[in-house]
Tab-separated table of N, CA and C and ligand atoms in Angstrom:
chain	number	residue	atom	x	y	z
A	29	MET	N	0.742	-1.246	-0.044
A	29	MET	CA	0.008	0.042	0.283
A	29	MET	C	0.889	1.186	0.005
A	30	GLY	N	0.763	2.207	-1.012
A	30	GLY	CA	1.306	3.370	-1.156
A	30	GLY	C	1.243	4.410	0.101
A	31	LYS	N	2.075	5.053	0.629
A	31	LYS	CA	1.779	6.153	1.610
A	31	LYS	C	0.708	7.051	0.941
A	32	PRO	N	0.188	7.752	1.785
A	32	PRO	CA	-0.718	8.958	1.489
A	32	PRO	C	-0.358	10.019	0.251
A	33	ASP	N	1.172	10.424	0.249
A	33	ASP	CA	1.881	11.137	-0.570
A	33	ASP	C	2.515	10.639	-1.599
A	34	ASP	N	2.360	9.256	-1.700
A	34	ASP	CA	2.911	8.662	-2.754
A	34	ASP	C	2.490	8.986	-4.357
A	35	LEU	N	3.365	9.959	-4.682
A	35	LEU	CA	3.098	10.382	-6.174
A	35	LEU	C	2.784	9.277	-7.262
A	36	THR	N	3.150	8.264	-7.075
A	36	THR	CA	2.736	7.177	-7.829
A	36	THR	C	1.135	6.554	-7.907
A	37	VAL	N	0.585	6.924	-6.820
A	37	VAL	CA	-0.802	6.719	-6.700
A	37	VAL	C	-1.490	7.944	-7.651
A	38	THR	N	-2.087	7.564	-8.473
A	38	THR	CA	-3.256	8.687	-9.203
A	38	THR	C	-4.375	8.213	-9.182
A	39	SER	N	-5.347	9.062	-9.718
A	39	SER	CA	-6.935	8.641	-9.628
A	39	SER	C	-6.964	7.444	-10.664
A	40	SER	N	-6.142	7.330	-11.714
A	40	SER	CA	-6.115	6.462	-12.573
A	40	SER	C	-5.897	5.030	-12.418
A	41	ASN	N	-5.490	4.831	-11.264
A	41	ASN	CA	-5.106	3.381	-10.228
A	41	ASN	C	-5.878	3.468	-9.152
A	42	ARG	N	-6.879	4.343	-8.990
A	42	ARG	CA	-7.623	4.312	-7.540
A	42	ARG	C	-8.834	4.161	-7.806
A	43	ILE	N	-9.578	3.148	-6.867
A	43	ILE	CA	-10.871	2.733	-7.100
A	43	ILE	C	-11.653	3.033	-5.610
A	44	VAL	N	-12.796	3.563	-5.595
A	44	VAL	CA	-13.142	3.899	-4.213
A	44	VAL	C	-14.665	2.674	-4.166
A	45	LEU	N	-15.007	1.986	-3.244
A	45	LEU	CA	-15.659	0.974	-2.578
A	45	LEU	C	-16.730	1.388	-1.532
A	46	SER	N	-17.650	1.182	-1.392
A	46	SER	CA	-18.561	1.633	-0.404
A	46	SER	C	-19.924	1.020	-0.524
A	47	SER	N	-20.628	0.642	0.458
A	47	SER	CA	-21.880	-0.381	0.613
A	47	SER	C	-22.725	-0.021	1.828
A	48	ASP	N	-24.017	-0.700	1.858
A	48	ASP	CA	-24.599	-0.205	3.246
A	48	ASP	C	-24.318	-1.634	3.917
A	49	HIS	N	-25.290	-1.821	5.172
A	49	HIS	CA	-24.967	-2.680	5.889
A	49	HIS	C	-25.312	-4.092	5.251
A	50	ALA	N	-26.089	-4.230	4.050
A	50	ALA	CA	-26.267	-5.571	3.381
A	50	ALA	C	-25.294	-5.920	2.550
A	51	ALA	N	-23.891	-5.379	2.470
A	51	ALA	CA	-23.293	-6.069	1.470
A	51	ALA	C	-21.933	-5.618	1.820
A	52	ILE	N	-21.733	-5.581	3.314
A	52	ILE	CA	-20.172	-5.561	3.876
A	52	ILE	C	-19.198	-6.507	3.605
A	53	GLN	N	-19.720	-7.826	3.782
A	53	GLN	CA	-18.924	-9.198	3.619
A	53	GLN	C	-18.342	-8.883	2.096
A	54	LEU	N	-19.252	-8.765	0.931
A	54	LEU	CA	-18.759	-9.022	-0.324
A	54	LEU	C	-18.074	-7.933	-0.589
A	55	ARG	N	-18.330	-6.713	-0.074
A	55	ARG	CA	-17.198	-5.362	-0.427
A	55	ARG	C	-15.954	-5.806	-0.035
A	56	GLN	N	-16.000	-6.251	1.039
A	56	GLN	CA	-14.647	-6.648	1.672
A	56	GLN	C	-13.978	-7.648	0.834
A	57	VAL	N	-14.842	-8.962	0.325
A	57	VAL	CA	-13.992	-9.530	-0.601
A	57	VAL	C	-13.340	-9.263	-1.863
A	58	LEU	N	-14.344	-8.379	-2.520
A	58	LEU	CA	-14.115	-7.443	-3.616
A	58	LEU	C	-13.197	-6.696	-3.594
A	59	ALA	N	-12.762	-5.670	-2.571
A	59	ALA	CA	-11.810	-4.957	-2.095
A	59	ALA	C	-10.603	-5.677	-2.242
A	60	ALA	N	-10.402	-6.635	-1.481
A	60	ALA	CA	-9.063	-7.677	-1.332
A	60	ALA	C	-8.899	-7.979	-2.913
A	61	HIS	N	-9.834	-8.364	-3.495
A	61	HIS	CA	-9.365	-8.959	-5.063
A	61	HIS	C	-9.021	-8.002	-5.737
A	62	ILE	N	-9.678	-7.003	-5.923
A	62	ILE	CA	-9.045	-5.876	-6.580
A	62	ILE	C	-7.568	-5.136	-6.298
A	63	ALA	N	-7.503	-5.262	-4.907
A	63	ALA	CA	-6.140	-4.704	-4.470
A	63	ALA	C	-5.118	-5.755	-4.899
A	64	GLY	N	-5.586	-6.991	-5.055
A	64	GLY	CA	-4.282	-7.973	-5.517
A	64	GLY	C	-4.140	-7.720	-7.001
A	65	GLN	N	-5.140	-7.025	-7.915
A	65	GLN	CA	-4.735	-6.789	-8.900
A	65	GLN	C	-4.085	-5.646	-9.354
A	66	GLY	N	-3.659	-5.140	-8.097
A	66	GLY	CA	-2.427	-3.901	-8.226
A	66	GLY	C	-3.572	-2.279	-8.176
A	67	TRP	N	-4.688	-2.338	-8.211
A	67	TRP	CA	-5.508	-1.276	-7.834
A	67	TRP	C	-5.161	-0.589	-6.621
A	68	GLU	N	-5.151	0.618	-6.530
A	68	GLU	CA	-5.241	1.548	-5.177
A	68	GLU	C	-6.815	1.415	-4.598
A	69	VAL	N	-7.055	0.541	-3.605
A	69	VAL	CA	-8.348	0.807	-3.378
A	69	VAL	C	-8.780	1.782	-2.085
A	70	VAL	N	-9.738	2.245	-2.396
A	70	VAL	CA	-10.075	3.310	-1.186
A	70	VAL	C	-11.313	3.009	-0.870
A	71	ASP	N	-11.448	2.088	0.408
A	71	ASP	CA	-12.570	1.363	1.021
A	71	ASP	C	-13.373	2.054	2.309
A	72	ILE	N	-14.190	3.002	1.626
A	72	ILE	CA	-14.892	4.247	2.766
A	72	ILE	C	-15.812	3.337	3.370
A	73	GLY	N	-15.845	2.188	3.484
A	73	GLY	CA	-16.680	1.541	4.682
A	73	GLY	C	-18.431	1.374	4.188
A	74	PRO	N	-19.486	1.131	5.174
A	74	PRO	CA	-19.015	1.069	6.605
A	74	PRO	C	-18.485	-0.141	6.841
A	75	ALA	N	-17.878	0.084	8.132
A	75	ALA	CA	-17.031	-1.241	8.903
A	75	ALA	C	-17.783	-2.045	9.662
A	76	THR	N	-18.909	-1.467	10.103
A	76	THR	CA	-19.781	-2.314	11.158
A	76	THR	C	-21.111	-2.667	10.890
A	77	PRO	N	-21.715	-3.796	11.164
A	77	PRO	CA	-23.066	-4.100	10.306
A	77	PRO	C	-24.362	-3.477	10.670
A	78	GLU	N	-24.246	-2.208	11.609
A	78	GLU	CA	-25.387	-1.557	11.944
A	78	GLU	C	-25.973	-1.132	10.755
A	79	SER	N	-27.235	-1.087	10.603
A	79	SER	CA	-28.258	-0.552	9.331
A	79	SER	C	-27.897	0.742	9.194
A	80	THR	N	-27.599	1.151	7.824
A	80	THR	CA	-27.209	2.446	7.412
A	80	THR	C	-27.937	2.681	6.022
A	81	PRO	N	-28.377	3.930	5.709
A	81	PRO	CA	-28.891	4.305	4.506
A	81	PRO	C	-27.930	4.206	3.277
A	82	TYR	N	-28.212	3.457	2.186
A	82	TYR	CA	-27.455	3.335	1.178
A	82	TYR	C	-27.202	4.630	0.274
A	83	PRO	N	-28.312	5.790	0.456
A	83	PRO	CA	-27.924	6.876	0.028
A	83	PRO	C	-26.619	7.601	0.201
A	84	GLU	N	-26.489	7.582	1.486
A	84	GLU	CA	-25.251	8.340	2.002
A	84	GLU	C	-24.150	7.650	1.404
A	85	HIS	N	-24.080	6.392	1.147
A	85	HIS	CA	-22.933	5.688	0.781
A	85	HIS	C	-22.657	5.700	-0.560
A	86	GLY	N	-23.913	5.348	-1.242
A	86	GLY	CA	-23.537	5.939	-2.888
A	86	GLY	C	-23.251	7.115	-3.079
A	87	ALA	N	-23.509	8.274	-2.547
A	87	ALA	CA	-23.337	9.726	-2.882
A	87	ALA	C	-21.756	9.837	-2.284
A	88	ALA	N	-21.454	9.284	-1.134
A	88	ALA	CA	-20.039	9.211	-0.867
A	88	ALA	C	-18.714	8.817	-2.025
A	89	ALA	N	-19.232	7.743	-2.448
A	89	ALA	CA	-18.353	6.952	-3.344
A	89	ALA	C	-18.554	7.960	-4.799
A	90	ALA	N	-19.679	8.085	-5.147
A	90	ALA	CA	-19.817	9.080	-6.142
A	90	ALA	C	-18.941	10.414	-6.119
A	91	ARG	N	-18.894	10.882	-4.927
A	91	ARG	CA	-18.291	12.458	-5.018
A	91	ARG	C	-16.896	12.037	-5.443
A	92	ARG	N	-16.411	11.005	-4.666
A	92	ARG	CA	-14.885	10.500	-4.860
A	92	ARG	C	-14.644	10.647	-6.403
A	93	VAL	N	-15.364	9.660	-7.231
A	93	VAL	CA	-15.197	9.591	-8.863
A	93	VAL	C	-15.641	10.848	-9.415
A	94	ALA	N	-16.414	11.548	-9.243
A	94	ALA	CA	-16.896	12.864	-9.836
A	94	ALA	C	-15.692	14.165	-9.612
A	95	SER	N	-15.275	13.989	-8.450
A	95	SER	CA	-14.164	15.030	-8.119
A	95	SER	C	-12.893	14.599	-8.955
A	96	GLY	N	-12.771	13.394	-9.614
A	96	GLY	CA	-11.370	13.105	-10.071
A	96	GLY	C	-10.495	12.417	-9.008
A	97	ASP	N	-11.079	12.103	-7.948
A	97	ASP	CA	-10.255	11.475	-6.798
A	97	ASP	C	-10.033	10.361	-7.383
A	98	CYS	N	-10.660	9.558	-7.469
A	98	CYS	CA	-10.915	8.310	-8.034
A	98	CYS	C	-11.519	7.615	-9.479
A	99	ARG	N	-10.623	6.653	-10.102
A	99	ARG	CA	-11.050	6.770	-11.724
A	99	ARG	C	-12.580	5.974	-11.638
A	100	PHE	N	-12.627	5.062	-10.717
A	100	PHE	CA	-13.647	4.277	-10.694
A	100	PHE	C	-14.314	4.071	-9.162
A	101	GLY	N	-15.708	3.712	-9.403
A	101	GLY	CA	-16.437	3.293	-8.084
A	101	GLY	C	-17.120	1.874	-8.136
A	102	ILE	N	-17.052	1.392	-7.190
A	102	ILE	CA	-17.986	0.150	-7.108
A	102	ILE	C	-18.773	0.276	-5.664
A	103	VAL	N	-20.070	0.071	-5.971
A	103	VAL	CA	-20.797	0.254	-4.611
A	103	VAL	C	-22.036	-1.042	-4.851
A	104	LEU	N	-22.382	-1.117	-3.362
A	104	LEU	CA	-22.843	-2.360	-3.182
A	104	LEU	C	-23.980	-2.232	-2.288
A	105	CYS	N	-25.296	-2.770	-2.589
A	105	CYS	CA	-26.437	-2.804	-1.249
A	105	CYS	C	-27.076	-4.121	-1.496
A	106	GLY	N	-28.072	-4.387	-1.063
A	106	GLY	CA	-29.007	-5.778	-1.169
A	106	GLY	C	-29.010	-5.617	-2.612
A	107	THR	N	-29.770	-5.178	-3.236
A	107	THR	CA	-30.151	-5.418	-4.697
A	107	THR	C	-28.881	-4.588	-5.655
A	108	GLY	N	-28.377	-3.604	-5.044
A	108	GLY	CA	-27.673	-2.967	-6.008
A	108	GLY	C	-28.395	-1.883	-6.690
A	109	GLN	N	-29.782	-1.652	-6.215
A	109	GLN	CA	-30.566	-0.764	-7.298
A	109	GLN	C	-30.559	0.677	-6.375
A	110	GLY	N	-30.712	0.550	-5.083
A	110	GLY	CA	-30.731	1.839	-4.486
A	110	GLY	C	-29.238	2.692	-4.404
A	111	ILE	N	-28.366	2.088	-4.336
A	111	ILE	CA	-27.312	2.825	-4.127
A	111	ILE	C	-26.990	3.122	-5.509
A	112	MET	N	-26.662	2.365	-6.846
A	112	MET	CA	-26.835	2.787	-7.957
A	112	MET	C	-27.585	4.249	-8.066
A	113	MET	N	-29.236	4.176	-7.788
A	113	MET	CA	-29.947	5.256	-7.983
A	113	MET	C	-29.420	6.604	-7.270
A	114	ALA	N	-28.787	6.280	-6.294
A	114	ALA	CA	-28.217	7.635	-5.633
A	114	ALA	C	-27.102	7.949	-5.969
A	115	ALA	N	-25.897	7.307	-6.632
A	115	ALA	CA	-24.760	7.560	-7.146
A	115	ALA	C	-25.154	8.075	-8.448
A	116	ASN	N	-26.238	7.709	-9.122
A	116	ASN	CA	-26.362	8.488	-10.598
A	116	ASN	C	-27.048	9.970	-10.281
A	117	LYS	N	-27.217	10.327	-9.004
A	117	LYS	CA	-27.710	11.596	-8.688
A	117	LYS	C	-26.709	12.829	-8.789
A	118	VAL	N	-25.329	12.070	-8.776
A	118	VAL	CA	-24.213	12.835	-8.696
A	118	VAL	C	-23.697	13.520	-10.136
A	119	THR	N	-23.672	14.508	-10.671
A	119	THR	CA	-23.091	15.111	-11.540
A	119	THR	C	-21.568	14.222	-12.237
A	120	GLY	N	-21.958	13.848	-13.265
A	120	GLY	CA	-21.057	13.259	-14.054
A	120	GLY	C	-20.801	11.792	-13.672
A	121	ILE	N	-21.935	11.261	-12.902
A	121	ILE	CA	-21.509	9.739	-12.549
A	121	ILE	C	-22.356	8.985	-13.739
A	122	ARG	N	-21.997	8.025	-14.089
A	122	ARG	CA	-22.896	6.810	-15.103
A	122	ARG	C	-22.454	5.623	-14.167
A	123	CYS	N	-23.377	4.861	-13.559
A	123	CYS	CA	-23.484	4.002	-12.683
A	123	CYS	C	-24.261	2.809	-13.166
A	124	GLY	N	-23.917	1.688	-13.344
A	124	GLY	CA	-24.885	0.602	-13.721
A	124	GLY	C	-24.884	-0.549	-12.627
A	125	VAL	N	-26.196	-1.077	-12.513
A	125	VAL	CA	-26.180	-2.094	-11.708
A	125	VAL	C	-26.084	-3.325	-12.401
A	126	CYS	N	-25.071	-4.437	-12.131
A	126	CYS	CA	-25.229	-5.346	-13.003
A	126	CYS	C	-25.250	-7.076	-12.177
A	127	ALA	N	-25.752	-7.744	-12.697
A	127	ALA	CA	-25.868	-8.879	-12.360
A	127	ALA	C	-25.264	-10.114	-13.617
A	128	ASP	N	-24.708	-9.764	-14.307
A	128	ASP	CA	-24.027	-10.651	-15.262
A	128	ASP	C	-22.722	-9.863	-15.976
A	129	ALA	N	-22.079	-10.645	-16.278
A	129	ALA	CA	-20.511	-10.143	-16.811
A	129	ALA	C	-20.569	-9.095	-17.916
A	130	PHE	N	-21.493	-10.125	-18.496
A	130	PHE	CA	-21.864	-9.306	-19.990
A	130	PHE	C	-22.076	-7.887	-19.915
A	131	SER	N	-23.285	-7.538	-18.996
A	131	SER	CA	-23.630	-6.129	-18.941
A	131	SER	C	-22.390	-5.337	-18.406
A	132	ALA	N	-21.676	-6.106	-17.491
A	132	ALA	CA	-20.838	-5.205	-16.786
A	132	ALA	C	-19.339	-4.659	-17.765
A	133	ARG	N	-19.369	-5.774	-19.000
A	133	ARG	CA	-18.538	-5.020	-19.842
A	133	ARG	C	-18.985	-4.335	-20.828
A	134	MET	N	-20.376	-4.205	-20.894
A	134	MET	CA	-20.933	-3.279	-21.668
A	134	MET	C	-21.001	-1.952	-21.258
A	135	ILE	N	-21.385	-1.912	-20.369
A	135	ILE	CA	-21.299	-0.541	-19.348
A	135	ILE	C	-20.264	0.055	-19.327
A	136	ARG	N	-18.794	-0.310	-19.550
A	136	ARG	CA	-17.883	0.086	-19.840
A	136	ARG	C	-17.781	0.571	-21.236
A	137	GLN	N	-17.641	-0.663	-22.299
A	137	GLN	CA	-17.652	-0.094	-23.642
A	137	GLN	C	-18.508	0.586	-24.296
A	138	HIS	N	-19.793	0.479	-23.960
A	138	HIS	CA	-20.924	1.607	-24.669
A	138	HIS	C	-21.012	2.756	-23.872
A	139	ASN	N	-21.208	2.611	-22.696
A	139	ASN	CA	-21.881	3.537	-21.821
A	139	ASN	C	-20.600	4.165	-21.083
A	140	ASP	N	-19.413	3.905	-21.383
A	140	ASP	CA	-18.424	4.398	-20.150
A	140	ASP	C	-18.592	4.836	-18.788
A	141	ALA	N	-19.224	3.759	-18.642
A	141	ALA	CA	-19.632	4.036	-16.978
A	141	ALA	C	-18.505	4.213	-16.009
A	142	ASN	N	-18.616	5.024	-15.289
A	142	ASN	CA	-17.465	5.031	-14.027
A	142	ASN	C	-17.889	4.548	-12.733
A	143	MET	N	-18.942	3.836	-12.535
A	143	MET	CA	-19.363	3.378	-11.346
A	143	MET	C	-19.929	1.902	-11.709
A	144	LEU	N	-19.657	0.995	-10.853
A	144	LEU	CA	-20.440	-0.256	-10.986
A	144	LEU	C	-21.241	-0.606	-9.645
A	145	SER	N	-22.664	-0.962	-9.832
A	145	SER	CA	-23.044	-1.558	-8.750
A	145	SER	C	-23.566	-2.916	-8.849
A	146	VAL	N	-23.489	-3.387	-7.463
A	146	VAL	CA	-23.731	-5.203	-7.428
A	146	VAL	C	-24.615	-5.386	-6.223
A	147	GLY	N	-25.535	-6.248	-6.419
A	147	GLY	CA	-26.636	-6.423	-5.393
A	147	GLY	C	-25.963	-7.778	-4.668
A	148	ALA	N	-25.693	-7.467	-3.469
A	148	ALA	CA	-25.093	-8.886	-2.606
A	148	ALA	C	-26.078	-9.965	-2.224
A	149	ARG	N	-27.555	-9.401	-2.305
A	149	ARG	CA	-28.472	-10.279	-2.069
A	149	ARG	C	-28.951	-10.910	-3.501
A	150	VAL	N	-28.325	-10.878	-4.545
A	150	VAL	CA	-28.640	-11.020	-5.762
A	150	VAL	C	-27.580	-12.078	-6.291
A	151	VAL	N	-26.660	-11.599	-6.177
A	151	VAL	CA	-25.212	-12.373	-6.956
A	151	VAL	C	-24.518	-12.941	-6.089
A	152	GLY	N	-23.973	-14.457	-6.085
A	152	GLY	CA	-23.105	-14.885	-5.147
A	152	GLY	C	-21.710	-14.229	-5.328
A	153	GLU	N	-20.615	-14.340	-4.495
A	153	GLU	CA	-19.422	-14.051	-4.554
A	153	GLU	C	-18.475	-14.610	-5.632
A	154	GLY	N	-18.477	-15.422	-6.098
A	154	GLY	CA	-17.981	-15.998	-7.362
A	154	GLY	C	-18.516	-14.892	-8.746
A	155	LEU	N	-19.754	-14.917	-8.950
A	155	LEU	CA	-20.214	-14.308	-9.938
A	155	LEU	C	-19.757	-12.649	-9.689
A	156	ALA	N	-20.178	-12.197	-8.277
A	156	ALA	CA	-19.500	-10.891	-8.311
A	156	ALA	C	-18.023	-10.604	-8.494
A	157	LEU	N	-17.367	-11.432	-8.435
A	157	LEU	CA	-15.909	-11.400	-8.870
A	157	LEU	C	-15.679	-11.227	-10.062
A	158	ASP	N	-16.388	-12.056	-11.077
A	158	ASP	CA	-16.765	-12.243	-12.522
A	158	ASP	C	-17.099	-10.848	-12.964
A	159	ILE	N	-18.069	-10.357	-12.756
A	159	ILE	CA	-18.680	-9.019	-12.738
A	159	ILE	C	-17.600	-7.952	-12.651
A	160	VAL	N	-17.245	-7.693	-11.698
A	160	VAL	CA	-15.994	-6.683	-11.219
A	160	VAL	C	-14.898	-6.732	-12.406
A	161	ASP	N	-14.415	-8.047	-12.498
A	161	ASP	CA	-13.296	-8.235	-13.250
A	161	ASP	C	-13.934	-8.090	-15.089
A	162	ALA	N	-14.627	-8.442	-15.014
A	162	ALA	CA	-15.188	-7.518	-16.700
A	162	ALA	C	-15.364	-6.077	-17.143
A	163	PHE	N	-16.095	-5.790	-15.856
A	163	PHE	CA	-16.179	-3.968	-15.701
A	163	PHE	C	-14.891	-3.603	-16.033
A	164	LEU	N	-13.604	-3.820	-14.958
A	164	LEU	CA	-12.361	-3.141	-14.672
A	164	LEU	C	-11.560	-3.419	-16.172
A	165	ALA	N	-11.996	-4.698	-16.822
A	165	ALA	CA	-10.894	-5.226	-17.912
A	165	ALA	C	-11.250	-4.521	-19.198
A	166	ALA	N	-13.055	-4.026	-19.253
A	166	ALA	CA	-13.385	-3.390	-20.202
A	166	ALA	C	-13.004	-2.094	-20.573
A	167	LYS	N	-12.786	-1.643	-22.193
A	167	LYS	CA	-12.282	-0.025	-22.413
A	167	LYS	C	-13.418	0.464	-23.151
A	168	PHE	N	-13.789	1.673	-22.666
A	168	PHE	CA	-14.581	2.458	-23.709
A	168	PHE	C	-14.343	2.634	-25.238
A	169	GLU	N	-15.134	2.151	-25.923
A	169	GLU	CA	-15.036	2.233	-27.113
A	169	GLU	C	-14.977	3.599	-28.032
A	170	GLY	N	-15.691	4.443	-27.641
A	170	GLY	CA	-15.923	5.733	-27.881
A	170	GLY	C	-16.547	5.875	-29.376
A	171	GLY	N	-16.073	7.056	-30.107
A	171	GLY	CA	-16.875	6.975	-31.567
A	171	GLY	C	-18.616	7.106	-31.300
A	172	ARG	N	-19.322	6.447	-31.846
A	172	ARG	CA	-20.817	6.784	-31.821
A	172	ARG	C	-20.988	6.254	-30.405
A	173	HIS	N	-20.509	5.818	-29.666
A	173	HIS	CA	-21.210	5.622	-28.366
A	173	HIS	C	-20.754	7.218	-27.275
A	174	ALA	N	-19.591	8.022	-27.646
A	174	ALA	CA	-19.174	8.924	-27.109
A	174	ALA	C	-20.199	10.001	-27.605
A	175	THR	N	-20.701	10.123	-28.527
A	175	THR	CA	-22.131	11.247	-28.848
A	175	THR	C	-23.232	10.736	-28.161
A	176	ARG	N	-23.380	9.273	-27.814
A	176	ARG	CA	-24.554	8.847	-27.105
A	176	ARG	C	-24.247	9.545	-25.436
A	177	VAL	N	-23.254	8.812	-25.137
A	177	VAL	CA	-22.664	9.367	-23.481
A	177	VAL	C	-22.560	10.722	-23.318
A	178	ALA	N	-22.477	11.874	-24.011
A	178	ALA	CA	-22.635	13.117	-24.042
A	178	ALA	C	-23.762	13.508	-24.088
A	179	MET	N	-24.821	12.650	-24.678
A	179	MET	CA	-26.050	13.250	-24.706
A	179	MET	C	-26.781	12.778	-23.464
A	180	ILE	N	-26.369	11.825	-22.611
A	180	ILE	CA	-26.565	11.687	-20.978
A	180	ILE	C	-26.242	12.758	-20.359
A	181	GLY	N	-24.891	13.113	-20.482
A	181	GLY	CA	-24.334	14.180	-19.492
A	181	GLY	C	-25.444	15.734	-19.894
A	182	ALA	N	-25.743	15.733	-21.426
A	182	ALA	CA	-26.513	16.923	-21.587
A	182	ALA	C	-28.098	16.748	-20.662
A	183	LEU	N	-28.350	15.774	-20.391
A	183	LEU	CA	-29.419	15.614	-19.716
A	183	LEU	C	-29.127	15.893	-18.106
A	184	GLU	N	-27.895	16.145	-17.596
A	184	GLU	CA	-27.736	16.716	-16.208
A	184	GLU	C	-28.332	17.877	-15.806
A	185	GLY	N	-29.107	18.216	-15.001
A	185	GLY	CA	-29.602	20.020	-14.737
A	185	GLY	C	-28.701	20.437	-14.144
B	10	RB5	C1	-31.495	-2.816	2.998
B	10	RB5	O1	-32.452	-3.735	3.539
B	10	RB5	C2	-31.776	-2.557	1.487
B	10	RB5	O2	-32.936	-2.118	0.961
B	10	RB5	C3	-30.736	-2.078	0.426
B	10	RB5	O3	-29.663	-2.890	0.793
B	10	RB5	C4	-31.044	-2.374	-0.962
B	10	RB5	O4	-31.365	-3.638	-1.188
B	10	RB5	C5	-31.704	-0.851	-1.589
B	10	RB5	O5	-31.989	-0.587	-2.292
């Protein structure tokens, strides 16, 4: 793990993770997996299992991505839906909820998603790992997709 002032750590290799209480265990598994791939993981919790509202955690992660501090964000709740909805309220965020690896790849290739949401009560650990791997390995294709992504941005108030 690099020091806080390690200049080799940039937003291009930093990923923020957050969840609500429903997904703490899966979030910790994913954090360890991603860190093992060389990403700088910023796990903003929560650390303890008390019930906690997913909008707070989705927004906190989304702000780290929207500010440029983190390249990607991965958020989790029971279904992945609520925390995805909250993240998408932050300007500049394109977060998709995925329960399959194909969708996770496509939201990077076609939608230039900068955040991924996963439902810990929907998918098992092995599938969640595949989903995250597909998301992180895929590259935005640009071209006609860039025009469409720009149109999404134009909808932001
Ligand atoms: C919490 O019980 C649950 O509502 C939450 O984790 C999530 O599924 C909401 O979308």
